[in-house]
CSV table of C-alpha atoms in Angstrom, one decimal:
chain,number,residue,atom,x,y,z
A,21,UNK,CA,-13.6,-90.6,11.8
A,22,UNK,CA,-13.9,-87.1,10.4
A,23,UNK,CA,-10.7,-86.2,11.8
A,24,UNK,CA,-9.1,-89.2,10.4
A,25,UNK,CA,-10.5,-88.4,6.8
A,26,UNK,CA,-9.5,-85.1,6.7
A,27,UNK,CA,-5.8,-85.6,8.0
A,28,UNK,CA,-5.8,-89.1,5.3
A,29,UNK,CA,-6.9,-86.8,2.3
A,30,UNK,CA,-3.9,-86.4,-0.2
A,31,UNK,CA,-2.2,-82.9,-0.3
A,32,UNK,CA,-3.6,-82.4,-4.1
A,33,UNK,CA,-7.2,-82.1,-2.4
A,34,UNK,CA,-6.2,-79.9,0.9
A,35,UNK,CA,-4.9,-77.4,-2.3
A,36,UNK,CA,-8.1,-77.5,-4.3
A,37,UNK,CA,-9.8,-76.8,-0.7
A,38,UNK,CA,-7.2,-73.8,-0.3
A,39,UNK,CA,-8.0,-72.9,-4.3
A,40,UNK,CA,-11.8,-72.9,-3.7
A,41,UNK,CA,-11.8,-70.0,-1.4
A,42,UNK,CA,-9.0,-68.0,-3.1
A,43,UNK,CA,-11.3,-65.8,-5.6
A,44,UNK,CA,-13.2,-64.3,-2.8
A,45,UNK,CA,-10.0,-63.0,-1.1
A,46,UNK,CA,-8.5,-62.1,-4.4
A,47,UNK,CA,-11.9,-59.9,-5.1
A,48,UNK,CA,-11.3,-58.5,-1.5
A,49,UNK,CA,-7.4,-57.6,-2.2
A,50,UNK,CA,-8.7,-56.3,-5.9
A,51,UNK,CA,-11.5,-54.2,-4.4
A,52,UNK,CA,-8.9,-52.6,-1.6
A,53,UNK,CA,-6.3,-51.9,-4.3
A,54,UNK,CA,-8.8,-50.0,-6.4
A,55,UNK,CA,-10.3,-48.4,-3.4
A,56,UNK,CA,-6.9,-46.8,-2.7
A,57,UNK,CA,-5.8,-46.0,-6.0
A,58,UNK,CA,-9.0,-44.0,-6.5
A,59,UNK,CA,-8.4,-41.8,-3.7
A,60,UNK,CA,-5.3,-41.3,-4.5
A,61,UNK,CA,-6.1,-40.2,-7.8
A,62,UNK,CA,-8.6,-37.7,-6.0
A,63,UNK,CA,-6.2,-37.0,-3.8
A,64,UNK,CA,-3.7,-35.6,-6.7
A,65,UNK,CA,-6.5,-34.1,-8.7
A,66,UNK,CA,-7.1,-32.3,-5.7
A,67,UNK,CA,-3.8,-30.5,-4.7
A,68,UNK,CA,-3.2,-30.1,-8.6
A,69,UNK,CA,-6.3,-27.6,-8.5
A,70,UNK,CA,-5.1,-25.8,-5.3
A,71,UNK,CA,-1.8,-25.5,-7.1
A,72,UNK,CA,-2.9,-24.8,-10.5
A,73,UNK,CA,-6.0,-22.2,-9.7
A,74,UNK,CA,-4.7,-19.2,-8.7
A,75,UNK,CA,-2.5,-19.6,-11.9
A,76,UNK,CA,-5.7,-20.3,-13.9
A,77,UNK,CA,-8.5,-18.0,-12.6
A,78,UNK,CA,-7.0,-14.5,-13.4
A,79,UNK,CA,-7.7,-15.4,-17.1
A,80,UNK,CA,-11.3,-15.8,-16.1
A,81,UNK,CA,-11.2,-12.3,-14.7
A,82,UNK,CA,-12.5,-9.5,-16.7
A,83,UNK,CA,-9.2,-7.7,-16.5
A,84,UNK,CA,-7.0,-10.6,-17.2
A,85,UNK,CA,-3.3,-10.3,-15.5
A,86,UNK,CA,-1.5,-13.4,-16.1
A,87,UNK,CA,2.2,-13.7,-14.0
A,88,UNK,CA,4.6,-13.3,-16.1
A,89,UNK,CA,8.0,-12.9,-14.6
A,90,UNK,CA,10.0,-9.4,-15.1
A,91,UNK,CA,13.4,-9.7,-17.0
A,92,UNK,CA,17.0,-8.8,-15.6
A,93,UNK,CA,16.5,-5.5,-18.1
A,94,UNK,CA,13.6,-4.8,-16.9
A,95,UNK,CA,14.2,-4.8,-12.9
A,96,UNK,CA,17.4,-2.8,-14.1
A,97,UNK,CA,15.3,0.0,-15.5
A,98,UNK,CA,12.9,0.1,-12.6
A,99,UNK,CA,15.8,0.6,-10.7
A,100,UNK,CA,17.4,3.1,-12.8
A,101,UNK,CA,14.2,5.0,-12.2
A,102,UNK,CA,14.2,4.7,-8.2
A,103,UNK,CA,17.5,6.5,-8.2
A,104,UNK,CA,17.8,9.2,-6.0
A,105,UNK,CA,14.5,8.2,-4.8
A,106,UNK,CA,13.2,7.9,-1.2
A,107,UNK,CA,10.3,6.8,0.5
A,108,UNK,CA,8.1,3.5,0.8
A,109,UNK,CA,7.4,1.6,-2.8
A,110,UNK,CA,5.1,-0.4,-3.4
A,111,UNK,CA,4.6,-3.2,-6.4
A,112,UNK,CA,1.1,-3.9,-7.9
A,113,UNK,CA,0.7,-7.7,-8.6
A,114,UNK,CA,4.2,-8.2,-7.5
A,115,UNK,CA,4.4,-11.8,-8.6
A,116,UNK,CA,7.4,-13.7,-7.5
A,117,UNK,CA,8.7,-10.4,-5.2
A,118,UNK,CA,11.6,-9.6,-7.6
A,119,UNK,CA,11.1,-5.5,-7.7
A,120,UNK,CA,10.5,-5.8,-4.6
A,121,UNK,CA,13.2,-7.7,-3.5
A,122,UNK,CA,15.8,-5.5,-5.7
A,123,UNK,CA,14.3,-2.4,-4.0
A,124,UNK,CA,14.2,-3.4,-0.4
A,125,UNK,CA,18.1,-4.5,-1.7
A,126,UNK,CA,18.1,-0.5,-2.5
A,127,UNK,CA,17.0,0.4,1.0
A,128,UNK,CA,13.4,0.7,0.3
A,129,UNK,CA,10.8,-0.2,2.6
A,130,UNK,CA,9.2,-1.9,-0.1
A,131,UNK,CA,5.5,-4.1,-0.1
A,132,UNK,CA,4.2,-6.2,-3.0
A,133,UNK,CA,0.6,-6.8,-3.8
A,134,UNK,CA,-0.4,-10.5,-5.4
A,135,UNK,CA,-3.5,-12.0,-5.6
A,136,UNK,CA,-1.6,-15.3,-6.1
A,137,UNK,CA,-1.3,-17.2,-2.2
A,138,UNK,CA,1.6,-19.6,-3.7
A,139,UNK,CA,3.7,-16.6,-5.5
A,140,UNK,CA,3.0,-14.7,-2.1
A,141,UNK,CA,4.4,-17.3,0.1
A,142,UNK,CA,7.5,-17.6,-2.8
A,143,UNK,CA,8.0,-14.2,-2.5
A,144,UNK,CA,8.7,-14.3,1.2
A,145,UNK,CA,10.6,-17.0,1.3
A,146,UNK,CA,12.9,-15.6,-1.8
A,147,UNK,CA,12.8,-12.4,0.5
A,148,UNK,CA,13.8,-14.6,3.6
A,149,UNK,CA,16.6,-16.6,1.7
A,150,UNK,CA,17.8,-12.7,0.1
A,151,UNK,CA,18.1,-11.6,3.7
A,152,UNK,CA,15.7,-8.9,3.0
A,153,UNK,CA,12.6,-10.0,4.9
A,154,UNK,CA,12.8,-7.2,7.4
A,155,UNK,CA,12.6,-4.5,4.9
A,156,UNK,CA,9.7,-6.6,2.9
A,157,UNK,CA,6.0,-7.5,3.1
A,158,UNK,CA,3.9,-9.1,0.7
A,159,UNK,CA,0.5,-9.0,0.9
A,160,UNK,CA,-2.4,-11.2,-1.0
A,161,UNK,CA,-5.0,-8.6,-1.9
A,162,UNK,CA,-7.0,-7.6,-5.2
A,163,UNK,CA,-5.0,-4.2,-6.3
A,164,UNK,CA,-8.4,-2.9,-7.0
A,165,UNK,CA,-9.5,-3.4,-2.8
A,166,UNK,CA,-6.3,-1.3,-1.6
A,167,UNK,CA,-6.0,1.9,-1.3
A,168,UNK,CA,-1.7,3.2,-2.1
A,169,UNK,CA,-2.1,6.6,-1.3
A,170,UNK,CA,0.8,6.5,1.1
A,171,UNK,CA,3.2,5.3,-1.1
A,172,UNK,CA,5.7,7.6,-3.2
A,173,UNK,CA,6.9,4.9,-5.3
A,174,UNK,CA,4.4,2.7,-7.1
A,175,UNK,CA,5.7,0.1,-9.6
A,176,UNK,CA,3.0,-1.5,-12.8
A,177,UNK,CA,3.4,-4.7,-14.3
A,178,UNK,CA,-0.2,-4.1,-15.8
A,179,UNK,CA,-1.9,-4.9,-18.9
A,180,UNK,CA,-3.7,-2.5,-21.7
A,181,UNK,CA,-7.0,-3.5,-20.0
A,182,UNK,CA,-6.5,-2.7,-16.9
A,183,UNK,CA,-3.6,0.7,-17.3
A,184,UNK,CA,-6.9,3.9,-17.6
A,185,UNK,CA,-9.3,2.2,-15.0
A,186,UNK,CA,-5.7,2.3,-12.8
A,187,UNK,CA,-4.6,5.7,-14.3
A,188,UNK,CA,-7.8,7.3,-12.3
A,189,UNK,CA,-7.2,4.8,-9.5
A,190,UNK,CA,-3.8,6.5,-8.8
A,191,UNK,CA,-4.6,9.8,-9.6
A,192,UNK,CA,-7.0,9.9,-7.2
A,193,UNK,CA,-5.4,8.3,-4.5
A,194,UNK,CA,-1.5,9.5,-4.4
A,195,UNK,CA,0.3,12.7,-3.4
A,196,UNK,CA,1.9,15.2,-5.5
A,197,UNK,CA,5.4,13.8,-4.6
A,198,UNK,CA,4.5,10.3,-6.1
A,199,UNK,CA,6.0,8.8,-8.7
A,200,UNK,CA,4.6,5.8,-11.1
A,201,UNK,CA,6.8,3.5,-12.8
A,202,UNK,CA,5.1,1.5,-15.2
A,203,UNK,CA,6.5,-1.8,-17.6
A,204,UNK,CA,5.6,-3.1,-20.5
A,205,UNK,CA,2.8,-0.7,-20.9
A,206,UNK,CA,2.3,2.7,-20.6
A,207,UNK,CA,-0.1,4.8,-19.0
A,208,UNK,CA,-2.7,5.9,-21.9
A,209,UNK,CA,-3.4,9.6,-21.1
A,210,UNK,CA,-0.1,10.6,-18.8
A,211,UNK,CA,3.0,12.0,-20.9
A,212,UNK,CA,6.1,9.8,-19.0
A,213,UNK,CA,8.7,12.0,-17.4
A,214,UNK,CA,11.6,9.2,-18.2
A,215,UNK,CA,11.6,6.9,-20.3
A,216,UNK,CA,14.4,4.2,-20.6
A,217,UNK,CA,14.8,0.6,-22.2
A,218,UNK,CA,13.5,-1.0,-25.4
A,219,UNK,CA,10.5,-2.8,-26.1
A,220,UNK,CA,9.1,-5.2,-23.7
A,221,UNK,CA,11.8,-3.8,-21.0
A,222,UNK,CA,10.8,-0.3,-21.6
A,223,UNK,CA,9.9,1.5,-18.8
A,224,UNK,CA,8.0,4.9,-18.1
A,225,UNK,CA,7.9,6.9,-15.1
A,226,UNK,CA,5.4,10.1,-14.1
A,227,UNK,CA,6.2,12.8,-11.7
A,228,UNK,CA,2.2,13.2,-10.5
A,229,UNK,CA,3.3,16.4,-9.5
A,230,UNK,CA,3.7,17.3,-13.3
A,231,UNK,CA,0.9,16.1,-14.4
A,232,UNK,CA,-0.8,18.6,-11.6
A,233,UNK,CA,1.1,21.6,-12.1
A,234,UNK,CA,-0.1,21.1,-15.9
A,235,UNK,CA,-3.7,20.3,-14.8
A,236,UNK,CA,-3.7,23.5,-12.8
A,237,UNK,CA,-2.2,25.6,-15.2
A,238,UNK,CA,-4.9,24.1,-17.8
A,239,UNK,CA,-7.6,25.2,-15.8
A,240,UNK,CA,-6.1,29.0,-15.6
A,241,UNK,CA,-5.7,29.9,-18.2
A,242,UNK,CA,-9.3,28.3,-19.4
A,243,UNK,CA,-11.2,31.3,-20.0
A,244,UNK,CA,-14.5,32.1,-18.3
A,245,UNK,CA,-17.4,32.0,-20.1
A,246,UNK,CA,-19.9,35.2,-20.3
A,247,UNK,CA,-23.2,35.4,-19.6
């Protein structure tokens, strides 16, 4: 009698039947929907950190040293200044790899320094894609952690912050045969040995061994002092 109730109800009543359970699975499907579009909101805020950090942080550092990318002008003056240069080079906070990329393109055996993992990895792939990777490396390091004193060829991007505490950095570390190229900003105590370029593509270059002979020659002819 049941059976015969239910299958003699009208199809308007089997609906309302089907319409009394309907909220319940439309708060299940609701609930799932925003389940997943909560983690994948996490999920981008996540991997827009990663991304966006090591872009972020250096200004948070007490010596602030934000990427900025060097110029055509300004790659053409660092390589104006390699000329008749030999040697490994080496580029302190080598961003995106381009000096280092140009020079290796020179025949240097050149290395860049970034503390930036994602402008690292760039650079080696630019350096792949350049067909230069062999003569390349790119490392991610704090400039301050690494000792350069085999390198005769250093390259600055720096800041005015940063330029004395890395002037006695250098000084201390490199040979006589070195030589410093520095953009944008020069060296505060050093007197450059080249100069070329205008403004923010200017570009000075030191001959340590200059700056020694004149240091040496300072402290001969210092006289002594009498008891």
């Amino acid at each position: 009698a049941v059976i015969e109730n239910a299958l003699c109800q009208p199809p308007g009543a089997m609906s309302a039947a089907v319409a009394k359970e309907s909220p319940e699975q439309d708060g299940s499907r609701r609930s799932g929907w925003g389940l997943l579009l909560t983690a994948g909101l996490g999920g981008t805020l996540v991997a827009l950190y990663a991304v966006a950090a090591p872009f972020v942080t250096p200004a948070l550092r007490k010596v602030c040293l934000p990427f900025v990318p060097a110029t055509a002008a300004q790659i053409q003056n660092v390589m104006k200044m390699l000329e008749n240069r030999s040697g490994p080079l080496v580029d302190i906070g080598s961003g995106d790899g381009r000096i280092v990329i140009a020079a290796a393109k020179k025949g240097f055996e050149a290395v860049g320094y970034e503390l930036n993992p994602w402008l690292v990895w760039y650079s080696r792939y630019r350096a792949w894609r350049d067909g230069v990777n062999q003569n390349t490396k790119f490392y991610i390091s704090d400039l301050w952690k690494v000792s350069f004193s085999h390198y005769r060829n250093i390259v600055v991007f720096g800041v005015p912050q940063m330029m004395p505490q890395l002037e006695k950095k250098l000084e201390e570390e490199l040979e006589c045969n070195a030589r410093i190229i520095a953009c944008r900003f020069p060296f505060p105590c050093w007197v450059p040995d080249h100069t070329t370029g205008e403004g923010i593509d200017t570009v000075w270059a030191y001959d340590l061994k200059h700056y020694r002979r004149y240091e040496r020659k300072n402290l001969e002819i210092t006289p002594e002092t009498k008891s």
